Coordinates of C-alpha atoms and ligand atoms in Angstrom, one line a residue:
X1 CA 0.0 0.0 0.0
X2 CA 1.6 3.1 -1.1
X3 CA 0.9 6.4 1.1
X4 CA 3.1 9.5 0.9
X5 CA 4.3 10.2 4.2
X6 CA 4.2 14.0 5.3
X7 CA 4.9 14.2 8.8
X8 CA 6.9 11.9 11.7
X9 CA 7.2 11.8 14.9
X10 CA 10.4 10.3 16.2
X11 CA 10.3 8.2 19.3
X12 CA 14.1 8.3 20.3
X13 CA 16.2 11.2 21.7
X14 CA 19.3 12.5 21.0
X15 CA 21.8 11.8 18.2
X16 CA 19.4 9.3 16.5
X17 CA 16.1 11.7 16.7
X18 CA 18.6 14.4 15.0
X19 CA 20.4 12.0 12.5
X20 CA 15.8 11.3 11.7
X21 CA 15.3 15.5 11.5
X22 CA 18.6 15.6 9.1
X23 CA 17.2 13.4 6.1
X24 CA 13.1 14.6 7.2
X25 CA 14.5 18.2 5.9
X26 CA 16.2 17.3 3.0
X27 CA 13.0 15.6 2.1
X28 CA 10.4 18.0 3.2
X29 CA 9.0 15.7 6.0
X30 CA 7.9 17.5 9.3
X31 CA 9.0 15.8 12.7
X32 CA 7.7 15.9 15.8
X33 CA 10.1 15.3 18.8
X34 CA 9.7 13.9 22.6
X35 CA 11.6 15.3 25.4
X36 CA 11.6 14.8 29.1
X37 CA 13.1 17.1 31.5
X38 CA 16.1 16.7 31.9
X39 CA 16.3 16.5 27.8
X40 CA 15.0 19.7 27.9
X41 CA 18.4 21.3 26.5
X42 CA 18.8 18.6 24.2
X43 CA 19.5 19.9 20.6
X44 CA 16.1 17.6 19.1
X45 CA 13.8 19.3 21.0
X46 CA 15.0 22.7 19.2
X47 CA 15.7 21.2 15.6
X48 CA 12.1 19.6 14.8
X49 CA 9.1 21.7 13.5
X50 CA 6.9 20.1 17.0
X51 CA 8.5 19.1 20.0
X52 CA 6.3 17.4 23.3
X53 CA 7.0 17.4 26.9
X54 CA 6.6 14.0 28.2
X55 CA 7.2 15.5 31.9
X56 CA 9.8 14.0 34.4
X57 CA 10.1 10.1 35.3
X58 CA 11.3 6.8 34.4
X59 CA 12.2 5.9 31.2
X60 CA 8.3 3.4 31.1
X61 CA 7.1 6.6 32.0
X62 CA 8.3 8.7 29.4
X63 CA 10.1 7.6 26.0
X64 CA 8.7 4.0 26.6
X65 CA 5.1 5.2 27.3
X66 CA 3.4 3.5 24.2
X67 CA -0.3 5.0 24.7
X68 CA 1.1 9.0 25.4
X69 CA 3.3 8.4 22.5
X70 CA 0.8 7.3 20.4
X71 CA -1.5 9.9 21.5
X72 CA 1.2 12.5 20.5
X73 CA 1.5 10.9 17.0
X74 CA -2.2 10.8 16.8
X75 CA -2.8 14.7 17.8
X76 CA -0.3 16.0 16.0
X77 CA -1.3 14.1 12.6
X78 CA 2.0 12.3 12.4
X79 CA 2.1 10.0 9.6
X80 CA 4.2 7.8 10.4
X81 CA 6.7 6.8 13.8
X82 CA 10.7 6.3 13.3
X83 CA 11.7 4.4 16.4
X84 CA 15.5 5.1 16.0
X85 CA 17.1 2.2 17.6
X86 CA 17.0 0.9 20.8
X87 CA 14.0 2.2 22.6
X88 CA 10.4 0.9 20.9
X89 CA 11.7 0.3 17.8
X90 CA 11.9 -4.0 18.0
X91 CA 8.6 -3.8 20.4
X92 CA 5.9 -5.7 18.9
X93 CA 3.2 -4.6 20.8
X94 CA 4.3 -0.9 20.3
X95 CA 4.4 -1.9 16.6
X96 CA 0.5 -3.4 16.5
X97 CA -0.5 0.1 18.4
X98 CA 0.8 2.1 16.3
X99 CA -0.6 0.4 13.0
X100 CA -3.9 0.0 15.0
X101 CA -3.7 3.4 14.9
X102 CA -3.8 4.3 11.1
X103 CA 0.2 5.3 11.6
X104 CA 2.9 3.9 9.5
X105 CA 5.7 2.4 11.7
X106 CA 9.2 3.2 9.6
X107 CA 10.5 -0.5 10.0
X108 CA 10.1 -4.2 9.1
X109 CA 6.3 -6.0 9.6
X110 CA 5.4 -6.9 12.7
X111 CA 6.2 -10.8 11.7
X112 CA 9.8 -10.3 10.8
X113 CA 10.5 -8.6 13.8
X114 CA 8.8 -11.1 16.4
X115 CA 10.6 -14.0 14.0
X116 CA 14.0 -12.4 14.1
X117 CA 14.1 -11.0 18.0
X118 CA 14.4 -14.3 19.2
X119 CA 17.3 -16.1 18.6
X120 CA 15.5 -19.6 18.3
X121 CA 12.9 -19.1 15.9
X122 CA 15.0 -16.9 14.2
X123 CA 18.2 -19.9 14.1
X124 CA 15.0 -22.4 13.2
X125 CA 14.5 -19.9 9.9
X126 CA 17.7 -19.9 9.1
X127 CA 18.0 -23.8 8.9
X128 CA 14.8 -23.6 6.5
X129 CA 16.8 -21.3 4.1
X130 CA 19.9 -22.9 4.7
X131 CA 21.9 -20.8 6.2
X132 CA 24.9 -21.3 7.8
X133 CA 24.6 -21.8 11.7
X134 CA 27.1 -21.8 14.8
X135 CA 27.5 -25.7 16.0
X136 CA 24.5 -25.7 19.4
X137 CA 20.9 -27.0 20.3
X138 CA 18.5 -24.2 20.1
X139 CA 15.5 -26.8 21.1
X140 CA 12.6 -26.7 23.3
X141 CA 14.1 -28.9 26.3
X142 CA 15.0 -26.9 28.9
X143 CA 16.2 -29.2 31.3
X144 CA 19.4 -28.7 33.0
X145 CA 20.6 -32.1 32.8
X146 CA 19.8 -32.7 29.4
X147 CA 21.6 -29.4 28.3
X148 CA 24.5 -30.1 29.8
X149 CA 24.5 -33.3 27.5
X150 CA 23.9 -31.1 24.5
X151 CA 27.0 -28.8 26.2
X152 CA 29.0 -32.0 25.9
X153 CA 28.3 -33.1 22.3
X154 CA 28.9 -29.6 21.1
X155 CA 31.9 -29.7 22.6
X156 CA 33.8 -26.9 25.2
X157 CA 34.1 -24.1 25.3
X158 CA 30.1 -23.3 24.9
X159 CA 28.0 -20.3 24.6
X160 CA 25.2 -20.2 26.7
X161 CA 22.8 -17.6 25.4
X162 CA 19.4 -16.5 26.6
X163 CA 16.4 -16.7 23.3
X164 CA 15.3 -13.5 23.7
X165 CA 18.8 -11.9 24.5
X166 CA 20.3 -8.8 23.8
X167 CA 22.9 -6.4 24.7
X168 CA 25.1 -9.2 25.6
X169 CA 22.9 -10.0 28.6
X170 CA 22.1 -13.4 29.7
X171 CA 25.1 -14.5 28.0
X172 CA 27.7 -17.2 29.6
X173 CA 31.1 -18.2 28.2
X174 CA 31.1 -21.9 29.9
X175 CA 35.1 -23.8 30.0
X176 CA 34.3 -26.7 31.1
X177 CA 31.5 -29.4 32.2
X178 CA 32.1 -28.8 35.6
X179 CA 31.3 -24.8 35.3
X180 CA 28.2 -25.7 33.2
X181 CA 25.0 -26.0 35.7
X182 CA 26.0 -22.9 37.5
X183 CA 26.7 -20.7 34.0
X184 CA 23.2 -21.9 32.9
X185 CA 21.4 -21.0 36.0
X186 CA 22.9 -17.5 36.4
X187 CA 22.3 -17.1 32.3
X188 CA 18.6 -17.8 33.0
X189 CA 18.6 -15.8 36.1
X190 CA 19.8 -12.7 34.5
X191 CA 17.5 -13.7 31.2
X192 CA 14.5 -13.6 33.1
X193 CA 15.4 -10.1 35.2
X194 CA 16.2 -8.9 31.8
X195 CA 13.7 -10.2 29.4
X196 CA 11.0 -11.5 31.5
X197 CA 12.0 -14.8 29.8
X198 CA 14.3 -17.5 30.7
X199 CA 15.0 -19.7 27.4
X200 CA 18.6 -20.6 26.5
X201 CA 20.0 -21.9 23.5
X202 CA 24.0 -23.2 23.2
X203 CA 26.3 -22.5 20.6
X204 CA 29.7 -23.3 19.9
X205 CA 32.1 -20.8 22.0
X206 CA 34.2 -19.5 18.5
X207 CA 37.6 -19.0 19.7
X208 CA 39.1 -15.4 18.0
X209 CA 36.1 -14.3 16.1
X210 CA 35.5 -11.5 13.8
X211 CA 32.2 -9.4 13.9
X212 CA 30.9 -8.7 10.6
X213 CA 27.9 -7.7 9.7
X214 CA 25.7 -6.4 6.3
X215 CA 23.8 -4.0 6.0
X216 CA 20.4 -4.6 4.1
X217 CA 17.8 -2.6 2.5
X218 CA 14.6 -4.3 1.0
X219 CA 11.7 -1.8 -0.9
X220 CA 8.7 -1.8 -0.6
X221 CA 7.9 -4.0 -3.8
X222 CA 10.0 -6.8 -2.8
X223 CA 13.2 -6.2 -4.0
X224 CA 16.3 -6.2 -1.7
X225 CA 20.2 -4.6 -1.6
X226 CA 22.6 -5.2 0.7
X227 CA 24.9 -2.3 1.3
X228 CA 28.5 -4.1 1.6
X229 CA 30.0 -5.0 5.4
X230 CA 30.7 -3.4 8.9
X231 CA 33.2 -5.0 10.7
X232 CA 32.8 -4.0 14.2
X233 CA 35.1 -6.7 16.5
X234 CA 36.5 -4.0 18.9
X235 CA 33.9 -5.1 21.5
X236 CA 33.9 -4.5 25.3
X237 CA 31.5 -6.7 27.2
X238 CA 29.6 -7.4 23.8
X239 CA 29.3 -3.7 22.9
X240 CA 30.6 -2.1 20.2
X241 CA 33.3 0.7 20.6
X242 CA 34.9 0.7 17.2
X243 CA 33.6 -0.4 13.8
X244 CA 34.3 0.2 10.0
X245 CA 33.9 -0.7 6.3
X246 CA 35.4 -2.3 4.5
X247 CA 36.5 -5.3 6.8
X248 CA 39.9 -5.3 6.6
X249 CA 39.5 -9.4 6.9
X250 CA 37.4 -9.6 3.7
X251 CA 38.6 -10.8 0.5
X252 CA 36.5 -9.9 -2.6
X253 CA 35.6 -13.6 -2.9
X254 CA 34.3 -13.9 0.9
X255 CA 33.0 -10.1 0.8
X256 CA 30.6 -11.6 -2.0
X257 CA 29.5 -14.8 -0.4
X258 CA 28.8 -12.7 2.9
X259 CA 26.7 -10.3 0.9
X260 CA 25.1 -12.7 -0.5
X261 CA 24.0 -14.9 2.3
X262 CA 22.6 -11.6 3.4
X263 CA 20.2 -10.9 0.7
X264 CA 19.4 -14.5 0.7
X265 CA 18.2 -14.2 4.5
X266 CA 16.2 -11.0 3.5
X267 CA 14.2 -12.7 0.3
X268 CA 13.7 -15.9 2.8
X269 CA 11.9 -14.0 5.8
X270 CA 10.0 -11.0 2.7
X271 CA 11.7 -8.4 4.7
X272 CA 11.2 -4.8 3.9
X273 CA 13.4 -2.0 5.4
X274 CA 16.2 -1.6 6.8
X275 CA 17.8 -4.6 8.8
X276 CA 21.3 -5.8 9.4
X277 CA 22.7 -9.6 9.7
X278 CA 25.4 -10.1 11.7
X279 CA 27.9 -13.1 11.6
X280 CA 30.9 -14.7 13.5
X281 CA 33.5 -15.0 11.3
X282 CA 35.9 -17.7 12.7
X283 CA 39.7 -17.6 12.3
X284 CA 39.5 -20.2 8.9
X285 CA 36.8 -17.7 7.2
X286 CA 34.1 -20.0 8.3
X287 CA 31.3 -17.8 8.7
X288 CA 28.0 -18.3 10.6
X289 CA 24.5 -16.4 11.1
X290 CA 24.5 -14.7 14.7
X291 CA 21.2 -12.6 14.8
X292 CA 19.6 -9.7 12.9
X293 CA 18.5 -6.8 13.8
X294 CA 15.5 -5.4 12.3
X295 CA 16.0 -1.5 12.9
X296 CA 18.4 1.1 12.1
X297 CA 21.9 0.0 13.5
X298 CA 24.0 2.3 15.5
X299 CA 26.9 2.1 13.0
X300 CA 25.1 3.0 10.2
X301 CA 26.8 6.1 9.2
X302 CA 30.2 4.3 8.1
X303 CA 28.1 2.5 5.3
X304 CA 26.1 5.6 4.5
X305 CA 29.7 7.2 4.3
X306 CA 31.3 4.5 1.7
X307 CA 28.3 3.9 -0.3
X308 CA 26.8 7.6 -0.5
X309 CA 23.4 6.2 0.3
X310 CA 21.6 8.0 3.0
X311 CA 19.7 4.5 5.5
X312 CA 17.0 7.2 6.7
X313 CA 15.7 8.1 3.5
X314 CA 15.7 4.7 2.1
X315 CA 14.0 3.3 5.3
X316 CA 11.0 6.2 4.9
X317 CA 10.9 4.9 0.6
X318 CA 10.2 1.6 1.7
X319 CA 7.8 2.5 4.6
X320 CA 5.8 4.7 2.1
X321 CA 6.1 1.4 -0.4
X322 CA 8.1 2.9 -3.0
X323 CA 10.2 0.5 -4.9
X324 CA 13.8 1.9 -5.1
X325 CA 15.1 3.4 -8.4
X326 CA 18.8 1.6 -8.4
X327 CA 19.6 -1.9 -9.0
X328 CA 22.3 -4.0 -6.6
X329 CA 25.1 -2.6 -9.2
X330 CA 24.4 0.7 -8.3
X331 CA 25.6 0.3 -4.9
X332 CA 29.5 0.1 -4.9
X333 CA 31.7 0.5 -1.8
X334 CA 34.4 3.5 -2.2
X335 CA 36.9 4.6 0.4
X336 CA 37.1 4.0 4.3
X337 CA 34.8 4.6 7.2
X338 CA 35.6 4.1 10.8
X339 CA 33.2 5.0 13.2
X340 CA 34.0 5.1 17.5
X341 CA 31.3 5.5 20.1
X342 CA 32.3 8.8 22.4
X343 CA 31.2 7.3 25.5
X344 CA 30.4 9.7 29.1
X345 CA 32.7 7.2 31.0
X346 CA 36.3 6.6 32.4
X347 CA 37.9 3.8 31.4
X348 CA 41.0 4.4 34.3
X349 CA 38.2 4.1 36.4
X350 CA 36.3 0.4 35.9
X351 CA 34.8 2.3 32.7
X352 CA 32.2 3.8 35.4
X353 CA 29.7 6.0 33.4
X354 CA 30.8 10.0 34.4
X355 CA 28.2 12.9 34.6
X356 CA 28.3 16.7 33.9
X357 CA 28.2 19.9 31.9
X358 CA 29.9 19.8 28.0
X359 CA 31.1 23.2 28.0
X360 CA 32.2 22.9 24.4
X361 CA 31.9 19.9 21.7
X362 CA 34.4 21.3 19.6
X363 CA 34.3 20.6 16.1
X364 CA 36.8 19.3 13.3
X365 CA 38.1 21.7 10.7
X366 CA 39.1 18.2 8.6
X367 CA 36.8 17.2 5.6
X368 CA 35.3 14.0 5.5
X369 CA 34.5 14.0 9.3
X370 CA 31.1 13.7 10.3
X371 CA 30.1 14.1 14.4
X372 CA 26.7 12.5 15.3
X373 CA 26.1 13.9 18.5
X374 CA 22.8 14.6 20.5
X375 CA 24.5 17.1 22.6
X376 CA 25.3 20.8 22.2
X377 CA 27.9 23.3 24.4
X378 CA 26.5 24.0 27.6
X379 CA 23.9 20.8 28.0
X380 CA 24.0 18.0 30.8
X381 CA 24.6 14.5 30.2
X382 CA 22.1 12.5 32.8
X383 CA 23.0 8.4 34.4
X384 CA 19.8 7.6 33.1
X385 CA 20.4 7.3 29.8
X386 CA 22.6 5.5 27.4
X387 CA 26.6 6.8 28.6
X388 CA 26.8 6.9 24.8
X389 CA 27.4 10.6 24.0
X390 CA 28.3 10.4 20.1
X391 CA 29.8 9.2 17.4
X392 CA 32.5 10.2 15.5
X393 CA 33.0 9.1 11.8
X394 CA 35.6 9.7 9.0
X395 CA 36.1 9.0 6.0
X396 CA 39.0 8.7 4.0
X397 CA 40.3 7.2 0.3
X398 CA 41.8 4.2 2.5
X399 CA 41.8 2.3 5.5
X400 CA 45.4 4.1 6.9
X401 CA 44.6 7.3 6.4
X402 CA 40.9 7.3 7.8
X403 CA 42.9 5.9 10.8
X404 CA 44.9 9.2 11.1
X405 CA 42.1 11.2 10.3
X406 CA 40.7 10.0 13.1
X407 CA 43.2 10.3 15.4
X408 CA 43.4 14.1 14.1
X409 CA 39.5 14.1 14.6
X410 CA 39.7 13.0 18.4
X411 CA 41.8 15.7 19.2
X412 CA 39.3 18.2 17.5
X413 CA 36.2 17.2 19.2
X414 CA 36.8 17.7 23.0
X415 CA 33.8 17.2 25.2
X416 CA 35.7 19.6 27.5
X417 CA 34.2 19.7 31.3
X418 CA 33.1 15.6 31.2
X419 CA 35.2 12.5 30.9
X420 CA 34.8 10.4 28.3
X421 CA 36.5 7.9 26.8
X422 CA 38.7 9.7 23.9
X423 CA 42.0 9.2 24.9
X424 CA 40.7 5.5 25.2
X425 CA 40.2 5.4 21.5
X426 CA 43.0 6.8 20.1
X427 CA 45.0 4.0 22.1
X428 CA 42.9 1.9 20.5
X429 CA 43.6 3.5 17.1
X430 CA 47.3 3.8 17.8
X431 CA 47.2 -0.2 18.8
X432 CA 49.8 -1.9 16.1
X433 CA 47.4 -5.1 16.2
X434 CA 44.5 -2.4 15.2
X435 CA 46.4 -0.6 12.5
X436 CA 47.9 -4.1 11.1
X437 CA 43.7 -5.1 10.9
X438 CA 44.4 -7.9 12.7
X439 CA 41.2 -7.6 15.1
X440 CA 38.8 -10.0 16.6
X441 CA 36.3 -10.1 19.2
X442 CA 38.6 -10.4 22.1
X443 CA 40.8 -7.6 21.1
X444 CA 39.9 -5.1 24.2
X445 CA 40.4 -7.9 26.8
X446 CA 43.6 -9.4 24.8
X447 CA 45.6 -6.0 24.7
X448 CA 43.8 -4.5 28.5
X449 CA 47.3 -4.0 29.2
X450 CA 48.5 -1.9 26.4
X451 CA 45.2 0.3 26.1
X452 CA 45.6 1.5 29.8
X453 CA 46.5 4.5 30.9
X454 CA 50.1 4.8 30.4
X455 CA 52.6 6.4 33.0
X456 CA 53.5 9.6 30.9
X457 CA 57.4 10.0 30.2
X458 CA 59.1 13.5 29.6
X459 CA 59.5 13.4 26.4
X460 CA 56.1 12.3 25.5
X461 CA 54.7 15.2 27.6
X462 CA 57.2 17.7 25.8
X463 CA 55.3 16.1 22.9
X464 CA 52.0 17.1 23.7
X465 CA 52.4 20.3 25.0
X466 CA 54.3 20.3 21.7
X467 CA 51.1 19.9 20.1
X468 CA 49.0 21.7 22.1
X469 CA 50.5 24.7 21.3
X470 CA 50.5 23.9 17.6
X471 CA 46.7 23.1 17.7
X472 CA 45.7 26.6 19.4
X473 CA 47.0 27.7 16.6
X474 CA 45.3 26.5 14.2
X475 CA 41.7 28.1 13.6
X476 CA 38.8 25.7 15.3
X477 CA 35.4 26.8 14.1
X478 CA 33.2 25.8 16.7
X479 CA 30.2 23.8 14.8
X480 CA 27.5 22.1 15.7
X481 CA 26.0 18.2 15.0
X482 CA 23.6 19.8 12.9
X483 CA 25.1 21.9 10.7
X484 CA 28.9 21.8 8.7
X485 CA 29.5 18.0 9.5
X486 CA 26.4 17.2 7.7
X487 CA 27.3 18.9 4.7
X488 CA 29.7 16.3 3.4
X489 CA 26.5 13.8 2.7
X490 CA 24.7 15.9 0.5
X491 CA 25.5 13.1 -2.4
X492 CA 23.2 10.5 -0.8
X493 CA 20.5 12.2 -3.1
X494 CA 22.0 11.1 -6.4
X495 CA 21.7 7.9 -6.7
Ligands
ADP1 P1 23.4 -9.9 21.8 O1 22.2 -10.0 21.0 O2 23.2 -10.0 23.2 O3 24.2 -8.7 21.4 P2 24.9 -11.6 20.0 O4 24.4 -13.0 19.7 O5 24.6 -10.6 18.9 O6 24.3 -11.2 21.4 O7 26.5 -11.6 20.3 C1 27.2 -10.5 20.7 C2 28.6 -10.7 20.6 O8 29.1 -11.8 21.3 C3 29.1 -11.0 19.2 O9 29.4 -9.8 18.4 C4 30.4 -11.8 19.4 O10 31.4 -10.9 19.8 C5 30.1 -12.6 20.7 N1 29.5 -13.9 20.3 C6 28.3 -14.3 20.1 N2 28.2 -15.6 19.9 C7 29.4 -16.1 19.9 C8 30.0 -17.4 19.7 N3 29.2 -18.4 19.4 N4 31.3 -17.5 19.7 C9 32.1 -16.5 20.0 N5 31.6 -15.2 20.2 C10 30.3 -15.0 20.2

């Protein structure tokens, strides 16, 4: 069903609801924003044509608050909802409301996204189509006893994962036989606390693992693109910190199979949208299905940066049922993207989340950097939300030099008055492994050592007051999120 979509109201805060207003603009779509009051400040309150008060409380009572959202949507005329990520925007309930409602909801049916949240039904899919699984048991039987059995015959070290899992919670890395009851019942423990739901499957514990992942776009006539790879291994505690395109582990040969099995999963399950499938990819270039992800993905901006394709718009096309004027050929991969997550924590410190006022973002004078960032100077950053304070993205003819640029770009954009984790990233950045591409999963616990703070010796402190001389120098034109960094994109319309 094809209806024009005029006006959305985005149920997300921050850098997402203003990375949504960006591409509404360019297209002449109106948005309505949410904001509590401690977002009150916050940049996406100011940037879209309607912006509602959703008071002071938690977050059930405020950006989770299905009916008052709704409600909004409905009073405002709102065509249609964007959920961002995280949030509403994999709740099927929220989803049924909101179509119950006469609103479009920008995002896959309700079917794809109950199939794919849950890791069993999803794994049992992916066996119909024939996709390439992790070694485990994702049964029915429950029983402690008997899993452990199944633990055996897969073979140590196992995975134990919780079905409805996510953000690495409920999740158990089990050594041995004799660690295996008590792993399961703290894994469905912390399942059930989580996700009101206390299902487990096993899988093969993949030693040295790469994270790679495709993006995918489907119409809405049937007719689906994938968007080339993320590689995003530099993980801490199952989150992503680091992540970039092309995978420096892909050959063109494997790049294409990957892709491929992608699109495959996407034409299996009649998925329209945007989604993402990510995969293990084991030391021999084995690579299996992990999960996908039926939203809008964080890390989106390094593919939007190498392909010139802008993820919003092409998610609001398909909503509206448009099939998409470009064919699979169209879509090539050029330069290098890395993204990192500027996190409001301090990783000397146990990585405990930090609080306070930004006096000044700072921006990069550099071209091809791009700063998604829901903050602006003078504007508090709260513990209850997400410690994630931006992202920072370059991009750069080749994987080296988008490496330096980065580095470059880290200086540039200071956060000054809160702690974050910068100085964390560029030792990251600076890591020989990292620059060699010679990542995997358990990179950030593998090199703890190195990426700590280092005791500083004289000459590297000549060295940066060195450079901090040089750099007040140089002319910084303070910008905001919404303005110069965005310009760089403008050639998503094109294709
Ligand atoms: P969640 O949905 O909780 O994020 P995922 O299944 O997506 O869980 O896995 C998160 C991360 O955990 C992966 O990116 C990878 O680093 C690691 N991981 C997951 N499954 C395995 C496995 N079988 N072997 C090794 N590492 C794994």
């Amino acid at each position: 069903m094809k209806k024009k979509i005029e006006k959305i109201l985005i149920a997300n805060r921050g850098e997402i609801a203003l990375r949504v207003i960006k591409t509404c603009r360019d297209l002449g779509i109106k948005t309505v924003t949410l904001y509590t009051h401690e977002d009150r400040n916050l940049p996406h309150r100011f940037k879209s044509d309607e912006a509602f008060y959703l008071g002071q409380g938690t977050l059930a009572e405020t950006y989770l608050n299905q009916e008052k959202i709704i409600e909004i949507a409905k009073s405002t005329n709102s065509t249609a909802i964007h959920p961002g990520y995280g949030f509403l925007s994999e709740n099927t309930d929220f989803c049924k409301k909101v179509s119950d409602a006469g609103i479009i909801f920008i995002g896959p049916s309700i079917e794809a996204i109950e199939l794919m949240g849950d890791k069993k039904t999803s794994k049992v899919k992916m066996e119909e189509i024939g996709i390439p699984l992790i070694p485990g048991y994702h049964g029915d039987n429950q029983d402690a006893d008997f899993l452990k059995v199944e633990a055996k015959k897969i073979g140590f070290p196992v995975l134990i994962k919780a079905t409805a899992g996510g953000g690495g919670k409920g999740m158990r890395i089990v050594e041995n036989e004799g660690e295996f009851l008590e792993a399961l019942s703290s894994a469905k423990r912390e399942a059930l606390n989580a996700f009101s739901n206390d299902k487990v499957l096993l899988e093969k514990y993949i030693l040295n693992p790469r994270h790679i992942e495709v993006q995918l776009v489907s119409d809405g006539e049937g007719n689906h693109f994938h968007f080339f790879e993320r590689e995003c291994s530099i993980q801490r505690r199952y989150q992503k910190v680091v992540e970039e395109t092309p995978s420096p582990a892909l050959d063109d040969k494997l790049r294409a199979e990957i892709c491929e099995t992608a699109v495959k999963i996407s034409k299996g399950i009649n998925y329209i949208g945007a989604g993402t499938i990510e995969y293990i990819l084991a030391p021999n270039n084995e690579f299996y299905f992990l999960e996908m992800n039926t939203r809008l993905q964080v890390e989106h901006p390094v593919t939007e940066m190498v392909t010139g394709f802008d993820l919003v718009e092409l998610q609001i096309l398909a909503a509206q049922g448009e099939a998409f004027k470009f064919s699979q050929k169209d879509i090539s991969q050029t330069g290098h993207s890395i993204e990192v997550r500027v996190y409001a924590e301090d990783p000397d410190n146990n990585f405990l989340p930090t609080i306070g006022r930004i006096k000044s973002i700072g921006s990069s004078s550099q071209e091809g950097v791009r700063l998604d960032c829901g903050f602006s100077d003078n504007t508090e950053i709260s513990v209850n939300y997400d410690p994630m304070i931006a992202k920072l993205i370059v991009y750069a003819d080749e994987r080296q030099n988008a490496i330096k640029k980065m580095d470059l770009a880290i200086d540039d954009i200071k956060f000054s008055g809160v702690k974050t984790n910068r100085d964390y990233l560029k030792r990251i950045l600076k890591h020989e492994k990292f620059v060699e591409g010679k990542v995997d999963t358990s990179f950030i616990e593998t090199y703890k050592k190195d990426l700590t703070k280092e005791e500083l010796s004289d000459e590297t402190l000549a060295a940066m007051i060195a450079g901090a001389i040089f750099s007040e120098n140089k002319s910084l034109d303070i910008k905001t999120s919404d303005d110069d960094s965005w310009n760089h994109l403008t050639n998503f319309r094109n294709v």
